[in-house]
Amino acid sequence: MRPPLILLSLLLPFSLLPRAHGRGELRAFVVAHSHMDVGWVYTVQESMHAYAANVYTSVVEELMKGKQRKFIAVEQEFFRLWWDAVATDMHKQQVHQLLQEGRLEFVIGGQVMHDEAVTLIDDQILQLTEGHGFLYETFGIRPQFSWHVDPFGASATTPTVFALAGFNAHLISRIDYDLKADMQKNKKLQFVWQGSSSLSERQEIFTHVMDQYSYCTPSQIPFSNRSGFYWNGIATFPDPPKDGVYPNMSLPVTDTNIHLYAQTMVANIKERAAWFRTSDVLWPWGCDKQFFNASVQYSNMDLLLDYINKHSDEFGVTVEYATVGDYFQAVYSRNLTWEIRDSQDFLPYSTEPFQAWTGFYTSRSTLKGIARRASSLLYAGESFFTQYVWKHPASSICKCGALRQLQSLRWAVSEVQHHDGITGTESPKVKDMYMNNLMYGMFNVKKLIASIILDMNNAKKNRDVYSSVYVKDSGIPGATDVDQYVVVYNPLAWNITTFVTVSVSHLAMSVYDELGHSVPAQVQRSAESHSTYDLHILVEISGLSYRKYNVKPLNGKQSAFIGRSVKYKRKDITRADQQSQQLLPVTNNCYQILFDQTTNIMHSITERETNRTVQLTQEFLEYHVNGDVMKGPISDNYLFAPNASAVPVSKAVGLEVVSGNLMTEIRQYFYSNVTSQDYIYAVYTRMYTVPEGYDGKLLCHRIEQEYSVGPLELNREAVLRTSTSLNTGQLLYTDSNGYQIQKRPFKAYVNNTVARNYYPMVQTAYIEDDTTRLMLLAERAHGVSSQGNGQVEVMLHRRLWNNLQWDLNYNLTLNDSSVVRPVIWLILGTKAVTSVLYRISGLALEHRPVVMFGVLSDKPKLRGQLQQNSIHNSHVTVPPNLHLQTLSIPGWRYSSNHAEQVRSIRMGKQKESDADFSRVLLRIRHLYEVGEDPVLSQPVTVNLKSLLKGLGSVMAVEERSLTGTWNVNALKRWKWKTAQYPSKGFSNSTETSENCIVTVHPKEIRTFFVYFQGQ
């Protein structure tokens, strides 16, 4: 609550009061902030020690000393670490007071300021929900403005996410330099953004693009060679200086220079005002790692603001400390009519002609892969635990301990979404920090899943059993005297039929289900290791359920099919004789792939249903890049600046085909020449043949590829280029954060055309002609481009070094010598068929089943007995156009009645209570756009009671905002005037569910709190 102005006047010197603004007088909003990277050059712990803890301590203390002072706080990871480990009781009391007075404002409110190009929407929502849950539980506040000042380009998914979270305005900064200059000149930096074409005006949001000065205070001052307005100087690492004297502290404001300081500030305010439509000017005060000594900051700025306001007639400007909310409130109250921007994003991002920030779409591919695997494991762990709590009320597992295990992974997955995290733009030690936190969280969640399985199977709790159920990512120990179990959990709310692969030490194996029936499986020598075998088991599992498979090594009549290998001679592709072309067919029910035996390279794919054949070849190429700044533009963690076109890397290809009754694996090895010992690249392509009686639609229609890339030579960027006979006109489509599709026409530029036509593929990319589409689905982010008609190329790996001093100082040179093993699934078919297949297939790749191994002490049970203690008798299944995006127990202790929540915080009742296990968080997402498919684009009505009946009897359902902190009926977002909607007011987002029946419209994400009948 902001106190009324009359009260303020008693506390403020007259000159600091907001004044009546005459015509032509500019009003500058001075927004004090510190941009605090959650990892980048320094780890979170190093940052806390060197400056971050001091920011909050000194800012809170200084805000208390001047009633006019304000500050915005952004990244919750740092704030929460300070709150839990550093803040005194007095500090905490002061924070509550400052929030009530509106002088401290939380903007965004997520754990981090997430990257927008390479993150998945689920993970953006997770990190936002984590931060919002803490803020609402602790302070009863709900952020309403964004401050996305540093992500490298802006996605159209982010404004939709923020609108769904209840935000009133969105702020971005980094967009293409030439586009920003144009928008600035034409006063077009502010608009109403309809980030989703299907949700359109219902989830639009007013968006402000920062001008060319971005989020840092312009530091040039004509009367000093030191920078201006940074009176506390620059943070030092590893320790703050003992004497409190930091490098590059600005000249203090004195009687002799105050007029010069004022002139400099006013000139900058006026320059910026010319780029916007209103006389309200946003003036960010701060930059990276600022306000660690807030005392010297505010004491100087107080004098300066006071002076300008005393001379406002002369300057034509008034200045005031402000929050982002103050600024947007002023612009909103102007009641102007704003232009609408459609769902086009601001990617890619360039800062000048040879600086295309498209390299980070691929940088640190291993980290990108682990971050997504961790996210997927968390998704599985959340629903597994939620079901366990509600189906097994008398469980022996400590729920609070289990929640802490999940929270460790929530925290780690949230943290790595930071715009210098999953982007791969951090130093090696920070990359290690992210990896360690992710691995620790994954270990905890695997341990939790294992202990739930043991508890539900009443296994003995001795340590041998426990440790052997813990997941090894590969395989089953070689023991032959005990029954080995493979437990497979399907985290999706659909029935799935797929293969899981386990590593075994025998070729002769049999697999049985819980009832002792034989299960189709195929075993073959592993491509990776000569001493082990891959056992591929065909699993059929209902939604959110698990199955147990017994794996026995034996030579019986029911043993698994054996994959037989045929090796073909290595071929010199530079001397291939096109005249004597011999084609080798590999076929399943959906496709026939032909390989050219003169080169061992793929030749074409025929889609058997339509009998359409597409010529299709794949080759690895490398872009050579420059590492010497004296010789021209460089590539680094962020930038991609190729010297020339990509160069083919291999002169010879080896081929091995392993075929069995269930699957065929084509192994291609790419060598630098015919006599090389070791291959430099490999592709493993799998096609499946599903036996009668199984639903093989998805399996049959995908061609799975796994690549082995690296170690690369220095200053090489590796791509896989797929060239087809499709007449695509170089038009590419890529997904935006796994939520929607963006159209990417090829654009010619004067400079750097190759790099500026790279786009992020988070989950999906495709090319098409009039009849046929080729889709690529990925399990981690990559850069992707179409550099020629009918072509799509995916950047798989980068290894770089350069001598730019800035990169060297911060160890940001990306000398990544790892081998990466990304997976991409290909789907070829008509537009109608592929648009149905790719949504479900993309999620099936993202959320592959969780596989656990172990020795369970029980023998196969009778069906009745089995049903009682397994998660798989009460599955949860949604229609094929919906996705169960979240099913979890957040553990928040806040009341979902806002008045009650605020009251209990004011009375200090929050602290004592334990985590709340009664509230279940449910999100359901519609996967289709309006008009995309005649059937699947229709709204879907779901009865939540019957959907969740397997968990228990639903007692109550409340519909909430995206992050859970608003009741949707109470959420009234600002409605900004547009030509389309001339009246201003509030927008109410959804029709509320009556008696647990909900209709979900295209692209909606609906969020609910669900309460079940008492345990």
GROMACS .gro file of C-alpha atoms in nm, residues 725-904:
model
  180
  725SER     CA    1   1.438  -3.226  -5.279
  726LEU     CA    2   1.160  -3.025  -5.107
  727ASN     CA    3   1.108  -2.688  -5.274
  728THR     CA    4   1.102  -2.479  -4.957
  729GLY     CA    5   1.210  -2.138  -5.085
  730GLN     CA    6   1.451  -2.135  -4.788
  731LEU     CA    7   1.162  -2.084  -4.549
  732LEU     CA    8   1.226  -2.239  -4.209
  733TYR     CA    9   0.992  -2.282  -3.911
  734THR     CA   10   1.122  -2.306  -3.555
  735ASP     CA   11   0.953  -2.334  -3.220
  736SER     CA   12   0.944  -2.061  -2.959
  737ASN     CA   13   1.032  -2.223  -2.623
  738GLY     CA   14   0.837  -2.539  -2.705
  739TYR     CA   15   0.513  -2.337  -2.697
  740GLN     CA   16   0.442  -2.205  -3.048
  741ILE     CA   17   0.594  -2.190  -3.397
  742GLN     CA   18   0.771  -1.893  -3.558
  743LYS     CA   19   0.807  -1.847  -3.934
  744ARG     CA   20   1.171  -1.778  -4.035
  745PRO     CA   21   1.208  -1.652  -4.395
  746PHE     CA   22   1.571  -1.631  -4.512
  747LYS     CA   23   1.691  -1.270  -4.511
  748ALA     CA   24   1.986  -1.132  -4.709
  749TYR     CA   25   2.208  -0.883  -4.522
  750VAL     CA   26   2.502  -0.674  -4.638
  751ASN     CA   27   2.720  -0.847  -4.378
  752ASN     CA   28   2.710  -1.171  -4.179
  753THR     CA   29   2.413  -1.324  -4.362
  754VAL     CA   30   2.491  -1.681  -4.253
  755ALA     CA   31   2.496  -1.603  -3.881
  756ARG     CA   32   2.199  -1.366  -3.886
  757ASN     CA   33   1.985  -1.644  -4.038
  758TYR     CA   34   2.045  -1.876  -3.742
  759TYR     CA   35   1.754  -1.923  -3.503
  760PRO     CA   36   1.703  -2.115  -3.179
  761MET     CA   37   1.537  -2.456  -3.198
  762VAL     CA   38   1.431  -2.549  -2.845
  763GLN     CA   39   1.219  -2.850  -2.940
  764THR     CA   40   1.112  -2.827  -3.305
  765ALA     CA   41   1.213  -2.709  -3.651
  766TYR     CA   42   1.070  -2.795  -3.990
  767ILE     CA   43   1.082  -2.725  -4.362
  768GLU     CA   44   0.803  -2.801  -4.610
  769ASP     CA   45   0.681  -2.764  -4.964
  770ASP     CA   46   0.322  -2.767  -5.091
  771THR     CA   47   0.257  -3.127  -4.987
  772THR     CA   48   0.529  -3.261  -4.758
  773ARG     CA   49   0.692  -3.157  -4.435
  774LEU     CA   50   1.019  -3.271  -4.274
  775MET     CA   51   1.015  -3.219  -3.897
  776LEU     CA   52   1.309  -3.227  -3.656
  777LEU     CA   53   1.245  -3.276  -3.284
  778ALA     CA   54   1.523  -3.212  -3.032
  779GLU     CA   55   1.589  -3.297  -2.665
  780ARG     CA   56   1.811  -2.992  -2.611
  781ALA     CA   57   1.845  -2.651  -2.773
  782HIS     CA   58   2.046  -2.595  -3.092
  783GLY     CA   59   2.102  -2.321  -3.345
  784VAL     CA   60   1.924  -2.403  -3.671
  785SER     CA   61   1.920  -2.245  -4.017
  786SER     CA   62   1.817  -2.298  -4.378
  787GLN     CA   63   2.114  -2.185  -4.586
  788GLY     CA   64   1.974  -2.321  -4.913
  789ASN     CA   65   1.649  -2.432  -5.080
  790GLY     CA   66   1.533  -2.763  -4.930
  791GLN     CA   67   1.800  -2.751  -4.662
  792VAL     CA   68   1.798  -2.745  -4.284
  793GLU     CA   69   2.117  -2.743  -4.081
  794VAL     CA   70   2.151  -2.791  -3.705
  795MET     CA   71   2.455  -2.668  -3.515
  796LEU     CA   72   2.554  -2.951  -3.282
  797HIS     CA   73   2.877  -2.836  -3.114
  798ARG     CA   74   3.127  -2.547  -3.087
  799ARG     CA   75   3.484  -2.523  -2.969
  800LEU     CA   76   3.638  -2.175  -2.966
  801TRP     CA   77   3.926  -1.968  -2.843
  802ASN     CA   78   3.999  -1.601  -2.912
  803ASN     CA   79   4.231  -1.329  -2.790
  804LEU     CA   80   3.970  -1.061  -2.718
  805GLN     CA   81   4.092  -0.921  -2.386
  806TRP     CA   82   3.741  -0.901  -2.240
  807ASP     CA   83   3.677  -1.272  -2.312
  808LEU     CA   84   4.019  -1.367  -2.172
  809ASN     CA   85   3.973  -1.161  -1.853
  810TYR     CA   86   3.650  -1.340  -1.775
  811ASN     CA   87   3.751  -1.683  -1.910
  812LEU     CA   88   3.468  -1.676  -2.164
  813THR     CA   89   3.641  -1.845  -2.457
  814LEU     CA   90   3.447  -2.174  -2.484
  815ASN     CA   91   3.737  -2.413  -2.528
  816ASP     CA   92   3.491  -2.705  -2.503
  817SER     CA   93   3.677  -3.027  -2.587
  818SER     CA   94   3.389  -3.259  -2.495
  819VAL     CA   95   3.212  -3.521  -2.707
  820VAL     CA   96   2.841  -3.444  -2.732
  821ARG     CA   97   2.562  -3.694  -2.807
  822PRO     CA   98   2.246  -3.506  -2.900
  823VAL     CA   99   1.932  -3.686  -3.020
  824ILE     CA  100   1.701  -3.565  -3.299
  825TRP     CA  101   1.389  -3.741  -3.423
  826LEU     CA  102   1.283  -3.696  -3.786
  827ILE     CA  103   0.923  -3.716  -3.903
  828LEU     CA  104   0.835  -3.698  -4.272
  829GLY     CA  105   0.482  -3.680  -4.407
  830THR     CA  106   0.193  -3.461  -4.515
  831LYS     CA  107   0.132  -3.140  -4.324
  832ALA     CA  108  -0.188  -3.281  -4.177
  833VAL     CA  109  -0.022  -3.597  -4.050
  834THR     CA  110   0.294  -3.432  -3.918
  835SER     CA  111   0.110  -3.155  -3.734
  836VAL     CA  112  -0.075  -3.421  -3.534
  837LEU     CA  113   0.232  -3.636  -3.477
  838TYR     CA  114   0.490  -3.376  -3.382
  839ARG     CA  115   0.319  -3.233  -3.073
  840ILE     CA  116   0.285  -3.568  -2.901
  841SER     CA  117   0.619  -3.695  -3.035
  842GLY     CA  118   0.799  -3.382  -2.914
  843LEU     CA  119   0.664  -3.439  -2.563
  844ALA     CA  120   0.742  -3.810  -2.587
  845LEU     CA  121   1.105  -3.716  -2.659
  846GLU     CA  122   1.111  -3.452  -2.385
  847HIS     CA  123   0.957  -3.683  -2.125
  848ARG     CA  124   1.093  -4.025  -2.206
  849PRO     CA  125   1.006  -4.286  -1.942
  850VAL     CA  126   1.212  -4.293  -1.623
  851VAL     CA  127   1.394  -4.627  -1.602
  852MET     CA  128   1.512  -4.767  -1.266
  853PHE     CA  129   1.701  -5.091  -1.212
  854GLY     CA  130   1.712  -5.309  -0.908
  855VAL     CA  131   1.662  -5.626  -0.720
  856LEU     CA  132   1.310  -5.640  -0.580
  857SER     CA  133   1.237  -5.916  -0.336
  858ASP     CA  134   0.886  -6.004  -0.450
  859LYS     CA  135   0.787  -6.279  -0.689
  860PRO     CA  136   0.535  -6.204  -0.967
  861LYS     CA  137   0.196  -6.155  -0.805
  862LEU     CA  138  -0.157  -6.243  -0.895
  863ARG     CA  139  -0.335  -5.965  -1.075
  864GLY     CA  140  -0.560  -5.865  -0.782
  865GLN     CA  141  -0.275  -5.838  -0.541
  866LEU     CA  142  -0.070  -5.642  -0.791
  867GLN     CA  143  -0.341  -5.384  -0.841
  868GLN     CA  144  -0.355  -5.285  -0.477
  869ASN     CA  145  -0.006  -5.148  -0.438
  870SER     CA  146   0.095  -5.022  -0.776
  871ILE     CA  147   0.061  -4.678  -0.923
  872HIS     CA  148  -0.052  -4.834  -1.245
  873ASN     CA  149  -0.405  -4.937  -1.166
  874SER     CA  150  -0.539  -4.582  -1.157
  875HIS     CA  151  -0.392  -4.400  -1.450
  876VAL     CA  152  -0.444  -4.035  -1.545
  877THR     CA  153  -0.515  -3.976  -1.914
  878VAL     CA  154  -0.594  -3.652  -2.097
  879PRO     CA  155  -0.721  -3.619  -2.456
  880PRO     CA  156  -0.448  -3.608  -2.726
  881ASN     CA  157  -0.469  -3.231  -2.777
  882LEU     CA  158  -0.409  -3.155  -2.409
  883HIS     CA  159  -0.092  -3.191  -2.204
  884LEU     CA  160  -0.083  -3.236  -1.828
  885GLN     CA  161   0.189  -2.975  -1.780
  886THR     CA  162   0.216  -2.987  -1.401
  887LEU     CA  163   0.100  -3.219  -1.125
  888SER     CA  164   0.286  -3.142  -0.805
  889ILE     CA  165   0.268  -3.065  -0.435
  890PRO     CA  166   0.440  -2.726  -0.406
  891GLY     CA  167   0.434  -2.728  -0.025
  892TRP     CA  168   0.353  -2.354   0.003
  893ARG     CA  169   0.199  -2.252   0.331
  894TYR     CA  170   0.012  -1.946   0.210
  895SER     CA  171  -0.363  -1.906   0.225
  896SER     CA  172  -0.525  -1.889  -0.116
  897ASN     CA  173  -0.759  -1.625   0.028
  898HIS     CA  174  -0.566  -1.303  -0.029
  899ALA     CA  175  -0.715  -1.101   0.258
  900GLU     CA  176  -0.644  -1.388   0.496
  901GLN     CA  177  -0.287  -1.426   0.368
  902VAL     CA  178  -0.210  -1.055   0.415
  903ARG     CA  179  -0.366  -1.062   0.762
  904SER     CA  180  -0.163  -1.362   0.877
   0.00000   0.00000   0.00000
